């Protein structure tokens, strides 16, 4: 059994980490559209930007706050007094204060040591709490930090008044087994909220996020389409859709809104959605191969782990090089024809030949023309 309350809370960072993806820059209008779509989809929290970037970003964070109705709006800050001051100018009530916690990053970024990082945490979290801000402590490069030190960070964050610790696998180097173990340890040592922020450098961000939740994470930090630095983050749509079938858990996210949300972000980011992208790709509920289609026509669950209607999609049976007689017969009947077995065989040969030469699926119009060509006069 899972040792934590449901639902899992979603913290979407498309407007912050997502926009940090190489070459991605949203306009203010796009940011507001995305924020509104996230809010309407039931996403609980929106990480809206980095106030320290300057006036335009401060204004856009304020505009996001004014636009959304339900979602909590959070500003991302470094663990510095100046960043907290900038966040206050953005008018937010909640901040994520990010602190490098691996020895490598502490040394490279501050030129100091663990004791200095803890002192900084105490000082800046204390300042933010005194200013009335709710604080999540974001642990950058936590996956390469010493575990005992992570527990010191957790204890210090809690004592300083933080309500949450975000564990960031900044470089995407964790695997689900390690992630699960780490979260079990963190969960056993604290009462504050635990959030996982995973990167997808090895293609494991979604798996690691689910493992973190199984281990005790209460919050998932995600981006629409997994947009983000380098290979990106855990994808909102993948984690949200997997919660129920994999963990038996739920969230407040309306899964049927995911396709439109993905299309919106893909357009604003100028990043086309790969046909095979889980949940939202054009091909992921399309079936072509004869063996699959003949099973699917008898029982959809033969070859579908996820009912497409659950995520606002529809099943498609397409005709191509790997089609069989069941799919062709079914498609002809759908078009109002009553083909004989021999006619189906003849049309199937034409379908396969057309798909081979055209390198694409065969349309209904083409199918009808093939059938008219073989029909007895
Ligand atoms: Zn990140």
mmCIF file of C-alpha atoms and ligand atoms in Angstrom:
data_model
loop_
_atom_site.group_PDB
_atom_site.id
_atom_site.type_symbol
_atom_site.label_atom_id
_atom_site.label_comp_id
_atom_site.label_asym_id
_atom_site.label_seq_id
_atom_site.Cartn_x
_atom_site.Cartn_y
_atom_site.Cartn_z
ATOM 1 C CA UNK A 1 0.000 0.000 0.000
ATOM 2 C CA UNK A 2 1.063 3.548 -0.640
ATOM 3 C CA UNK A 3 2.034 5.360 2.561
ATOM 4 C CA UNK A 4 0.725 8.786 1.532
ATOM 5 C CA UNK A 5 -2.540 10.543 0.801
ATOM 6 C CA UNK A 6 -4.103 10.695 -2.636
ATOM 7 C CA UNK A 7 -4.537 12.549 -4.940
ATOM 8 C CA UNK A 8 -1.037 13.178 -6.212
ATOM 9 C CA UNK A 9 -0.568 16.924 -6.621
ATOM 10 C CA UNK A 10 0.727 18.137 -9.989
ATOM 11 C CA UNK A 11 3.162 21.026 -10.183
ATOM 12 C CA UNK A 12 3.524 22.029 -13.817
ATOM 13 C CA UNK A 13 6.685 23.885 -14.784
ATOM 14 C CA UNK A 14 6.106 24.259 -18.537
ATOM 15 C CA UNK A 15 6.302 28.041 -18.143
ATOM 16 C CA UNK A 16 9.627 27.838 -16.263
ATOM 17 C CA UNK A 17 11.674 24.683 -16.960
ATOM 18 C CA UNK A 18 9.712 24.087 -20.190
ATOM 19 C CA UNK A 19 10.648 27.493 -21.497
ATOM 20 C CA UNK A 20 14.291 26.749 -20.633
ATOM 21 C CA UNK A 21 14.288 24.156 -23.441
ATOM 22 C CA UNK A 22 16.756 25.222 -26.130
ATOM 23 C CA UNK A 23 15.219 27.750 -28.505
ATOM 24 C CA UNK A 24 11.840 27.915 -26.752
ATOM 25 C CA UNK A 25 10.442 31.355 -25.877
ATOM 26 C CA UNK A 26 6.781 31.955 -25.125
ATOM 27 C CA UNK A 27 5.043 35.284 -25.672
ATOM 28 C CA UNK A 28 3.002 36.693 -22.814
ATOM 29 C CA UNK A 29 -0.198 35.778 -24.666
ATOM 30 C CA UNK A 30 1.023 32.197 -25.078
ATOM 31 C CA UNK A 31 1.974 31.991 -21.397
ATOM 32 C CA UNK A 32 -1.488 33.122 -20.357
ATOM 33 C CA UNK A 33 -3.170 30.680 -22.761
ATOM 34 C CA UNK A 34 -1.034 27.818 -21.419
ATOM 35 C CA UNK A 35 -1.662 28.830 -17.795
ATOM 36 C CA UNK A 36 -5.405 28.974 -18.401
ATOM 37 C CA UNK A 37 -5.386 25.582 -20.154
ATOM 38 C CA UNK A 38 -3.401 24.051 -17.255
ATOM 39 C CA UNK A 39 -5.848 25.579 -14.784
ATOM 40 C CA UNK A 40 -8.857 24.305 -16.727
ATOM 41 C CA UNK A 41 -7.258 20.855 -16.907
ATOM 42 C CA UNK A 42 -7.138 20.704 -13.102
ATOM 43 C CA UNK A 43 -3.373 21.059 -12.733
ATOM 44 C CA UNK A 44 -2.901 22.053 -9.088
ATOM 45 C CA UNK A 45 0.155 24.280 -9.265
ATOM 46 C CA UNK A 46 1.828 26.363 -11.957
ATOM 47 C CA UNK A 47 5.483 27.325 -11.694
ATOM 48 C CA UNK A 48 5.124 30.521 -13.680
ATOM 49 C CA UNK A 49 8.648 31.835 -14.107
ATOM 50 C CA UNK A 50 11.810 33.290 -12.598
ATOM 51 C CA UNK A 51 11.296 36.799 -11.134
ATOM 52 C CA UNK A 52 15.063 37.441 -11.059
ATOM 53 C CA UNK A 53 15.031 37.506 -14.885
ATOM 54 C CA UNK A 54 13.653 41.034 -14.736
ATOM 55 C CA UNK A 55 10.637 43.273 -15.155
ATOM 56 C CA UNK A 56 9.028 41.500 -18.113
ATOM 57 C CA UNK A 57 9.123 38.157 -16.297
ATOM 58 C CA UNK A 58 7.816 39.737 -13.064
ATOM 59 C CA UNK A 59 4.916 41.215 -15.021
ATOM 60 C CA UNK A 60 4.167 37.925 -16.775
ATOM 61 C CA UNK A 61 4.111 36.036 -13.455
ATOM 62 C CA UNK A 62 1.690 38.662 -12.130
ATOM 63 C CA UNK A 63 -0.457 38.279 -15.254
ATOM 64 C CA UNK A 64 -0.540 34.478 -14.819
ATOM 65 C CA UNK A 65 -1.697 34.982 -11.236
ATOM 66 C CA UNK A 66 -4.456 37.295 -12.401
ATOM 67 C CA UNK A 67 -5.546 34.830 -15.121
ATOM 68 C CA UNK A 68 -5.834 31.483 -13.363
ATOM 69 C CA UNK A 69 -8.719 30.733 -11.035
ATOM 70 C CA UNK A 70 -7.820 27.607 -9.093
ATOM 71 C CA UNK A 71 -4.168 26.715 -9.580
ATOM 72 C CA UNK A 72 -1.559 27.968 -7.128
ATOM 73 C CA UNK A 73 1.046 30.135 -8.862
ATOM 74 C CA UNK A 74 4.636 29.664 -7.754
ATOM 75 C CA UNK A 75 7.774 31.638 -8.606
ATOM 76 C CA UNK A 76 11.112 29.872 -9.060
ATOM 77 C CA UNK A 77 14.028 31.513 -7.280
ATOM 78 C CA UNK A 78 17.613 30.785 -6.430
ATOM 79 C CA UNK A 79 18.361 30.611 -2.708
ATOM 80 C CA UNK A 80 19.304 34.306 -2.501
ATOM 81 C CA UNK A 81 17.918 37.408 -0.798
ATOM 82 C CA UNK A 82 17.748 39.248 -4.139
ATOM 83 C CA UNK A 83 15.650 36.517 -5.762
ATOM 84 C CA UNK A 84 13.219 36.532 -2.827
ATOM 85 C CA UNK A 85 12.905 40.313 -3.162
ATOM 86 C CA UNK A 86 12.138 39.922 -6.894
ATOM 87 C CA UNK A 87 9.496 37.271 -6.103
ATOM 88 C CA UNK A 88 7.810 39.654 -3.677
ATOM 89 C CA UNK A 89 7.616 42.232 -6.466
ATOM 90 C CA UNK A 90 5.866 39.626 -8.634
ATOM 91 C CA UNK A 91 3.155 39.463 -5.967
ATOM 92 C CA UNK A 92 3.316 35.694 -5.459
ATOM 93 C CA UNK A 93 2.609 34.078 -2.124
ATOM 94 C CA UNK A 94 4.587 30.918 -2.874
ATOM 95 C CA UNK A 95 8.164 30.364 -3.957
ATOM 96 C CA UNK A 96 10.448 27.490 -4.795
ATOM 97 C CA UNK A 97 13.904 28.416 -3.490
ATOM 98 C CA UNK A 98 16.544 26.382 -5.289
ATOM 99 C CA UNK A 99 19.813 25.355 -3.690
ATOM 100 C CA UNK A 100 22.529 23.148 -5.197
ATOM 101 C CA UNK A 101 23.108 20.219 -2.845
ATOM 102 C CA UNK A 102 25.724 18.013 -4.530
ATOM 103 C CA UNK A 103 29.302 18.709 -3.458
ATOM 104 C CA UNK A 104 30.224 19.259 -7.090
ATOM 105 C CA UNK A 105 27.624 21.980 -7.619
ATOM 106 C CA UNK A 106 28.156 23.611 -4.191
ATOM 107 C CA UNK A 107 31.856 23.923 -4.956
ATOM 108 C CA UNK A 108 31.430 25.019 -8.573
ATOM 109 C CA UNK A 109 28.632 27.534 -7.962
ATOM 110 C CA UNK A 110 29.463 28.915 -4.497
ATOM 111 C CA UNK A 111 33.095 27.912 -4.051
ATOM 112 C CA UNK A 112 32.106 26.764 -0.562
ATOM 113 C CA UNK A 113 30.977 23.638 1.284
ATOM 114 C CA UNK A 114 27.941 21.860 2.749
ATOM 115 C CA UNK A 115 27.958 23.943 5.940
ATOM 116 C CA UNK A 116 27.732 27.128 3.881
ATOM 117 C CA UNK A 117 24.833 25.683 1.842
ATOM 118 C CA UNK A 118 22.914 24.888 5.042
ATOM 119 C CA UNK A 119 23.621 28.344 6.463
ATOM 120 C CA UNK A 120 22.374 29.919 3.240
ATOM 121 C CA UNK A 121 19.228 27.787 3.371
ATOM 122 C CA UNK A 122 18.481 28.819 6.964
ATOM 123 C CA UNK A 123 19.064 32.484 6.223
ATOM 124 C CA UNK A 124 17.102 32.813 2.960
ATOM 125 C CA UNK A 125 14.200 30.530 3.898
ATOM 126 C CA UNK A 126 13.921 32.436 7.185
ATOM 127 C CA UNK A 127 13.824 35.728 5.291
ATOM 128 C CA UNK A 128 11.162 34.465 2.864
ATOM 129 C CA UNK A 129 9.034 33.069 5.701
ATOM 130 C CA UNK A 130 9.324 36.377 7.586
ATOM 131 C CA UNK A 131 8.048 38.055 4.406
ATOM 132 C CA UNK A 132 4.978 35.819 4.555
ATOM 133 C CA UNK A 133 5.904 33.532 1.658
ATOM 134 C CA UNK A 134 5.183 29.810 1.618
ATOM 135 C CA UNK A 135 8.470 28.123 0.769
ATOM 136 C CA UNK A 136 9.399 24.946 -1.022
ATOM 137 C CA UNK A 137 13.107 24.187 -0.886
ATOM 138 C CA UNK A 138 14.279 22.936 -4.280
ATOM 139 C CA UNK A 139 17.333 20.711 -4.093
ATOM 140 C CA UNK A 140 19.282 21.022 -7.314
ATOM 141 C CA UNK A 141 21.365 17.999 -8.362
ATOM 142 C CA UNK A 142 19.936 16.111 -5.377
ATOM 143 C CA UNK A 143 20.463 12.789 -7.155
ATOM 144 C CA UNK A 144 24.238 13.260 -6.919
ATOM 145 C CA UNK A 145 24.168 14.557 -3.331
ATOM 146 C CA UNK A 146 25.277 12.542 -0.335
ATOM 147 C CA UNK A 147 22.191 10.925 1.236
ATOM 148 C CA UNK A 148 23.107 11.864 4.802
ATOM 149 C CA UNK A 149 23.554 15.449 3.674
ATOM 150 C CA UNK A 150 20.161 15.348 1.930
ATOM 151 C CA UNK A 151 18.642 14.374 5.281
ATOM 152 C CA UNK A 152 20.413 17.352 6.898
ATOM 153 C CA UNK A 153 18.970 19.590 4.174
ATOM 154 C CA UNK A 154 15.497 18.151 4.758
ATOM 155 C CA UNK A 155 15.739 18.649 8.521
ATOM 156 C CA UNK A 156 17.081 22.183 8.090
ATOM 157 C CA UNK A 157 14.388 23.103 5.548
ATOM 158 C CA UNK A 158 11.666 21.838 7.866
ATOM 159 C CA UNK A 159 13.132 23.668 10.869
ATOM 160 C CA UNK A 160 13.388 26.893 8.838
ATOM 161 C CA UNK A 161 9.676 26.719 8.027
ATOM 162 C CA UNK A 162 9.607 25.237 4.526
ATOM 163 C CA UNK A 163 6.452 23.274 3.742
ATOM 164 C CA UNK A 164 8.004 21.168 0.998
ATOM 165 C CA UNK A 165 11.233 19.707 -0.281
ATOM 166 C CA UNK A 166 11.690 19.309 -4.017
ATOM 167 C CA UNK A 167 14.181 16.625 -4.949
ATOM 168 C CA UNK A 168 15.550 17.393 -8.416
ATOM 169 C CA UNK A 169 17.211 14.769 -10.566
ATOM 170 C CA UNK A 170 18.710 17.692 -12.433
ATOM 171 C CA UNK A 171 20.880 15.618 -14.759
ATOM 172 C CA UNK A 172 18.435 12.749 -15.248
ATOM 173 C CA UNK A 173 20.820 10.144 -13.858
ATOM 174 C CA UNK A 174 18.521 8.221 -11.513
ATOM 175 C CA UNK A 175 16.758 4.931 -12.181
ATOM 176 C CA UNK A 176 13.372 3.965 -10.681
ATOM 177 C CA UNK A 177 14.856 1.570 -8.083
ATOM 178 C CA UNK A 178 17.241 4.199 -6.696
ATOM 179 C CA UNK A 179 14.497 6.855 -6.809
ATOM 180 C CA UNK A 180 12.106 4.646 -4.855
ATOM 181 C CA UNK A 181 14.753 3.949 -2.191
ATOM 182 C CA UNK A 182 15.650 7.607 -1.784
ATOM 183 C CA UNK A 183 12.016 8.650 -1.379
ATOM 184 C CA UNK A 184 11.353 5.916 1.141
ATOM 185 C CA UNK A 185 14.253 7.321 3.180
ATOM 186 C CA UNK A 186 13.102 10.932 2.846
ATOM 187 C CA UNK A 187 9.504 10.003 3.654
ATOM 188 C CA UNK A 188 10.545 8.121 6.795
ATOM 189 C CA UNK A 189 12.400 11.206 8.024
ATOM 190 C CA UNK A 190 9.957 14.059 7.570
ATOM 191 C CA UNK A 191 6.387 15.279 7.788
ATOM 192 C CA UNK A 192 6.690 17.944 5.077
ATOM 193 C CA UNK A 193 5.580 17.500 1.465
ATOM 194 C CA UNK A 194 7.974 15.794 -0.911
ATOM 195 C CA UNK A 195 8.147 16.616 -4.603
ATOM 196 C CA UNK A 196 10.096 14.919 -7.372
ATOM 197 C CA UNK A 197 11.448 16.823 -10.374
ATOM 198 C CA UNK A 198 12.896 14.421 -12.931
ATOM 199 C CA UNK A 199 14.795 14.953 -16.161
ATOM 200 C CA UNK A 200 14.632 12.629 -19.126
ATOM 201 C CA UNK A 201 18.237 12.337 -20.290
ATOM 202 C CA UNK A 202 18.061 8.539 -20.135
ATOM 203 C CA UNK A 203 14.356 8.319 -20.969
ATOM 204 C CA UNK A 204 13.450 7.538 -17.337
ATOM 205 C CA UNK A 205 11.778 10.729 -16.114
ATOM 206 C CA UNK A 206 8.239 9.338 -16.074
ATOM 207 C CA UNK A 207 9.338 6.014 -14.559
ATOM 208 C CA UNK A 208 11.369 7.830 -11.917
ATOM 209 C CA UNK A 209 8.456 10.136 -11.075
ATOM 210 C CA UNK A 210 6.146 7.152 -10.547
ATOM 211 C CA UNK A 211 8.826 5.455 -8.432
ATOM 212 C CA UNK A 212 9.196 8.605 -6.320
ATOM 213 C CA UNK A 213 5.433 8.690 -5.750
ATOM 214 C CA UNK A 214 5.429 5.028 -4.785
ATOM 215 C CA UNK A 215 8.249 5.827 -2.352
ATOM 216 C CA UNK A 216 6.392 8.712 -0.703
ATOM 217 C CA UNK A 217 6.463 11.777 -2.979
ATOM 218 C CA UNK A 218 3.245 13.762 -2.610
ATOM 219 C CA UNK A 219 3.927 16.096 -5.530
ATOM 220 C CA UNK A 220 5.062 15.569 -9.129
ATOM 221 C CA UNK A 221 6.902 18.316 -10.994
ATOM 222 C CA UNK A 222 6.192 17.924 -14.703
ATOM 223 C CA UNK A 223 5.967 19.730 -18.047
ATOM 224 C CA UNK A 224 3.488 19.358 -20.879
ATOM 225 C CA UNK A 225 5.112 17.071 -23.495
ATOM 226 C CA UNK A 226 8.092 16.778 -21.145
ATOM 227 C CA UNK A 227 9.377 20.068 -22.541
ATOM 228 C CA UNK A 228 12.467 21.290 -20.672
ATOM 229 C CA UNK A 229 16.230 21.559 -20.445
ATOM 230 C CA UNK A 230 18.101 19.151 -22.788
ATOM 231 C CA UNK A 231 15.998 15.955 -23.068
ATOM 232 C CA UNK A 232 13.294 17.613 -20.995
ATOM 233 C CA UNK A 233 11.309 16.736 -17.892
ATOM 234 C CA UNK A 234 8.746 14.125 -16.933
ATOM 235 C CA UNK A 235 5.723 14.613 -19.189
ATOM 236 C CA UNK A 236 2.545 15.786 -17.468
ATOM 237 C CA UNK A 237 0.388 13.656 -19.740
ATOM 238 C CA UNK A 238 2.406 10.481 -19.159
ATOM 239 C CA UNK A 239 2.557 10.750 -15.363
ATOM 240 C CA UNK A 240 -1.105 11.754 -15.079
ATOM 241 C CA UNK A 241 -2.303 8.923 -17.328
ATOM 242 C CA UNK A 242 -0.070 6.314 -15.651
ATOM 243 C CA UNK A 243 -1.080 7.055 -12.046
ATOM 244 C CA UNK A 244 -4.208 4.951 -12.051
ATOM 245 C CA UNK A 245 -3.094 1.891 -14.088
ATOM 246 C CA UNK A 246 0.397 1.720 -12.552
ATOM 247 C CA UNK A 247 -0.098 2.905 -8.960
ATOM 248 C CA UNK A 248 -3.864 2.740 -8.459
ATOM 249 C CA UNK A 249 -3.802 6.429 -7.596
ATOM 250 C CA UNK A 250 -5.520 9.501 -8.929
ATOM 251 C CA UNK A 251 -4.905 13.191 -9.470
ATOM 252 C CA UNK A 252 -7.018 16.269 -10.089
ATOM 253 C CA UNK A 253 -5.929 16.367 -13.741
ATOM 254 C CA UNK A 254 -8.734 15.983 -16.305
ATOM 255 C CA UNK A 255 -7.081 13.514 -18.674
ATOM 256 C CA UNK A 256 -9.458 14.343 -21.526
ATOM 257 C CA UNK A 257 -7.943 17.844 -21.679
ATOM 258 C CA UNK A 258 -4.429 16.544 -22.331
ATOM 259 C CA UNK A 259 -4.510 16.369 -26.172
ATOM 260 C CA UNK A 260 -5.583 20.014 -26.540
ATOM 261 C CA UNK A 261 -3.087 21.112 -23.894
ATOM 262 C CA UNK A 262 -0.271 19.281 -25.702
ATOM 263 C CA UNK A 263 -1.258 20.828 -29.047
ATOM 264 C CA UNK A 264 -1.269 24.290 -27.491
ATOM 265 C CA UNK A 265 2.192 23.909 -25.954
ATOM 266 C CA UNK A 266 3.631 22.244 -29.074
ATOM 267 C CA UNK A 267 2.455 25.187 -31.176
ATOM 268 C CA UNK A 268 3.796 27.824 -28.787
ATOM 269 C CA UNK A 269 7.119 25.971 -28.424
ATOM 270 C CA UNK A 270 7.414 25.329 -32.190
ATOM 271 C CA UNK A 271 8.050 21.678 -31.318
ATOM 272 C CA UNK A 272 5.874 19.302 -33.375
ATOM 273 C CA UNK A 273 4.498 16.320 -31.430
ATOM 274 C CA UNK A 274 6.119 13.048 -32.468
ATOM 275 C CA UNK A 275 3.541 10.612 -33.871
ATOM 276 C CA UNK A 276 4.589 8.009 -31.289
ATOM 277 C CA UNK A 277 4.576 10.376 -28.272
ATOM 278 C CA UNK A 278 2.684 8.499 -25.527
ATOM 279 C CA UNK A 279 -0.893 9.640 -24.811
ATOM 280 C CA UNK A 280 -0.929 12.562 -27.286
ATOM 281 C CA UNK A 281 0.918 11.384 -30.446
ATOM 282 C CA UNK A 282 -1.177 10.964 -33.600
ATOM 283 C CA UNK A 283 -0.260 7.278 -33.967
ATOM 284 C CA UNK A 284 -0.566 6.017 -30.408
ATOM 285 C CA UNK A 285 -4.163 4.844 -30.687
ATOM 286 C CA UNK A 286 -3.917 3.816 -34.352
ATOM 287 C CA UNK A 287 -3.666 0.160 -35.307
ATOM 288 C CA UNK A 288 -2.525 -1.270 -38.621
ATOM 289 C CA UNK A 289 -1.071 -4.768 -38.321
ATOM 290 C CA UNK A 290 -3.413 -7.574 -39.316
ATOM 291 C CA UNK A 291 -2.786 -9.684 -36.222
ATOM 292 C CA UNK A 292 -3.531 -6.803 -33.854
ATOM 293 C CA UNK A 293 -6.557 -5.516 -35.745
ATOM 294 C CA UNK A 294 -8.279 -8.898 -35.984
ATOM 295 C CA UNK A 295 -7.888 -9.305 -32.195
ATOM 296 C CA UNK A 296 -8.870 -5.711 -31.496
ATOM 297 C CA UNK A 297 -12.084 -5.973 -33.515
ATOM 298 C CA UNK A 298 -13.155 -8.831 -31.240
ATOM 299 C CA UNK A 299 -11.980 -7.235 -27.979
ATOM 300 C CA UNK A 300 -10.236 -3.819 -27.792
ATOM 301 C CA UNK A 301 -8.422 -4.797 -24.581
ATOM 302 C CA UNK A 302 -6.546 -7.445 -26.582
ATOM 303 C CA UNK A 303 -4.178 -4.716 -27.720
ATOM 304 C CA UNK A 304 -4.979 -1.568 -25.719
ATOM 305 C CA UNK A 305 -3.563 -0.948 -22.256
ATOM 306 C CA UNK A 306 -5.395 2.346 -22.033
ATOM 307 C CA UNK A 307 -8.906 3.120 -23.266
ATOM 308 C CA UNK A 308 -8.341 6.057 -25.654
ATOM 309 C CA UNK A 309 -11.564 7.704 -24.439
ATOM 310 C CA UNK A 310 -10.000 8.086 -20.966
ATOM 311 C CA UNK A 311 -7.468 10.543 -22.415
ATOM 312 C CA UNK A 312 -9.788 12.270 -24.863
ATOM 313 C CA UNK A 313 -8.690 10.212 -27.876
ATOM 314 C CA UNK A 314 -10.337 7.796 -30.303
ATOM 315 C CA UNK A 315 -9.209 4.422 -31.534
ATOM 316 C CA UNK A 316 -8.264 4.381 -35.219
ATOM 317 C CA UNK A 317 -7.811 1.383 -37.436
ATOM 318 C CA UNK A 318 -5.712 2.382 -40.407
ATOM 319 C CA UNK A 319 -4.957 0.461 -43.570
ATOM 320 C CA UNK A 320 -1.374 -0.100 -44.616
ATOM 321 C CA UNK A 321 1.321 -2.567 -45.585
ATOM 322 C CA UNK A 322 0.617 -4.774 -42.537
ATOM 323 C CA UNK A 323 -3.163 -4.840 -42.799
ATOM 324 C CA UNK A 324 -5.072 -8.118 -42.938
ATOM 325 C CA UNK A 325 -8.447 -9.256 -44.207
ATOM 326 C CA UNK A 326 -10.277 -8.407 -40.964
ATOM 327 C CA UNK A 327 -9.311 -4.719 -41.166
ATOM 328 C CA UNK A 328 -10.058 -4.418 -44.879
ATOM 329 C CA UNK A 329 -13.394 -6.237 -44.564
ATOM 330 C CA UNK A 330 -14.335 -4.084 -41.585
ATOM 331 C CA UNK A 331 -13.369 -0.858 -43.377
ATOM 332 C CA UNK A 332 -15.340 -1.806 -46.506
ATOM 333 C CA UNK A 333 -18.408 -2.592 -44.403
ATOM 334 C CA UNK A 334 -18.009 0.730 -42.610
ATOM 335 C CA UNK A 335 -18.144 2.392 -46.041
ATOM 336 C CA UNK A 336 -21.432 0.591 -46.771
ATOM 337 C CA UNK A 337 -20.152 -2.247 -48.970
ATOM 338 C CA UNK A 338 -20.833 -5.980 -48.576
ATOM 339 C CA UNK A 339 -17.665 -7.561 -49.967
ATOM 340 C CA UNK A 340 -17.177 -11.278 -50.541
ATOM 341 C CA UNK A 341 -14.090 -13.016 -49.129
ATOM 342 C CA UNK A 342 -12.442 -13.043 -52.546
ATOM 343 C CA UNK A 343 -13.115 -9.334 -53.048
ATOM 344 C CA UNK A 344 -11.584 -8.561 -49.658
ATOM 345 C CA UNK A 345 -8.461 -10.540 -50.620
ATOM 346 C CA UNK A 346 -8.114 -8.671 -53.900
ATOM 347 C CA UNK A 347 -8.620 -5.270 -52.287
ATOM 348 C CA UNK A 348 -6.140 -6.186 -49.531
ATOM 349 C CA UNK A 349 -3.440 -6.825 -52.139
ATOM 350 C CA UNK A 350 -4.055 -3.389 -53.618
ATOM 351 C CA UNK A 351 -4.019 -1.738 -50.179
ATOM 352 C CA UNK A 352 -0.649 -3.301 -49.371
ATOM 353 C CA UNK A 353 0.820 -2.318 -52.727
ATOM 354 C CA UNK A 354 -0.369 1.287 -52.381
ATOM 355 C CA UNK A 355 0.988 1.616 -48.820
ATOM 356 C CA UNK A 356 4.325 0.217 -49.961
ATOM 357 C CA UNK A 357 4.757 2.653 -52.852
ATOM 358 C CA UNK A 358 3.208 5.710 -51.160
ATOM 359 C CA UNK A 359 4.828 5.055 -47.724
ATOM 360 C CA UNK A 360 1.695 6.098 -45.835
ATOM 361 C CA UNK A 361 -1.707 4.809 -44.735
ATOM 362 C CA UNK A 362 -4.395 4.201 -47.354
ATOM 363 C CA UNK A 363 -7.407 6.540 -47.264
ATOM 364 C CA UNK A 364 -11.097 5.632 -47.346
ATOM 365 C CA UNK A 365 -11.370 7.183 -50.824
ATOM 366 C CA UNK A 366 -8.567 4.972 -52.112
ATOM 367 C CA UNK A 367 -10.138 1.936 -50.484
ATOM 368 C CA UNK A 368 -13.486 2.679 -52.128
ATOM 369 C CA UNK A 369 -11.821 3.074 -55.527
ATOM 370 C CA UNK A 370 -10.025 -0.278 -55.106
ATOM 371 C CA UNK A 371 -13.337 -1.926 -54.282
ATOM 372 C CA UNK A 372 -15.158 -0.376 -57.249
ATOM 373 C CA UNK A 373 -12.331 -1.640 -59.487
ATOM 374 C CA UNK A 374 -12.810 -5.278 -58.375
ATOM 375 C CA UNK A 375 -16.601 -5.307 -58.068
ATOM 376 C CA UNK A 376 -18.378 -7.405 -60.709
ATOM 377 C CA UNK A 377 -20.143 -5.037 -63.129
HETATM 378 ZN ZN1 LIG B 1 14.701 20.983 -14.239
#
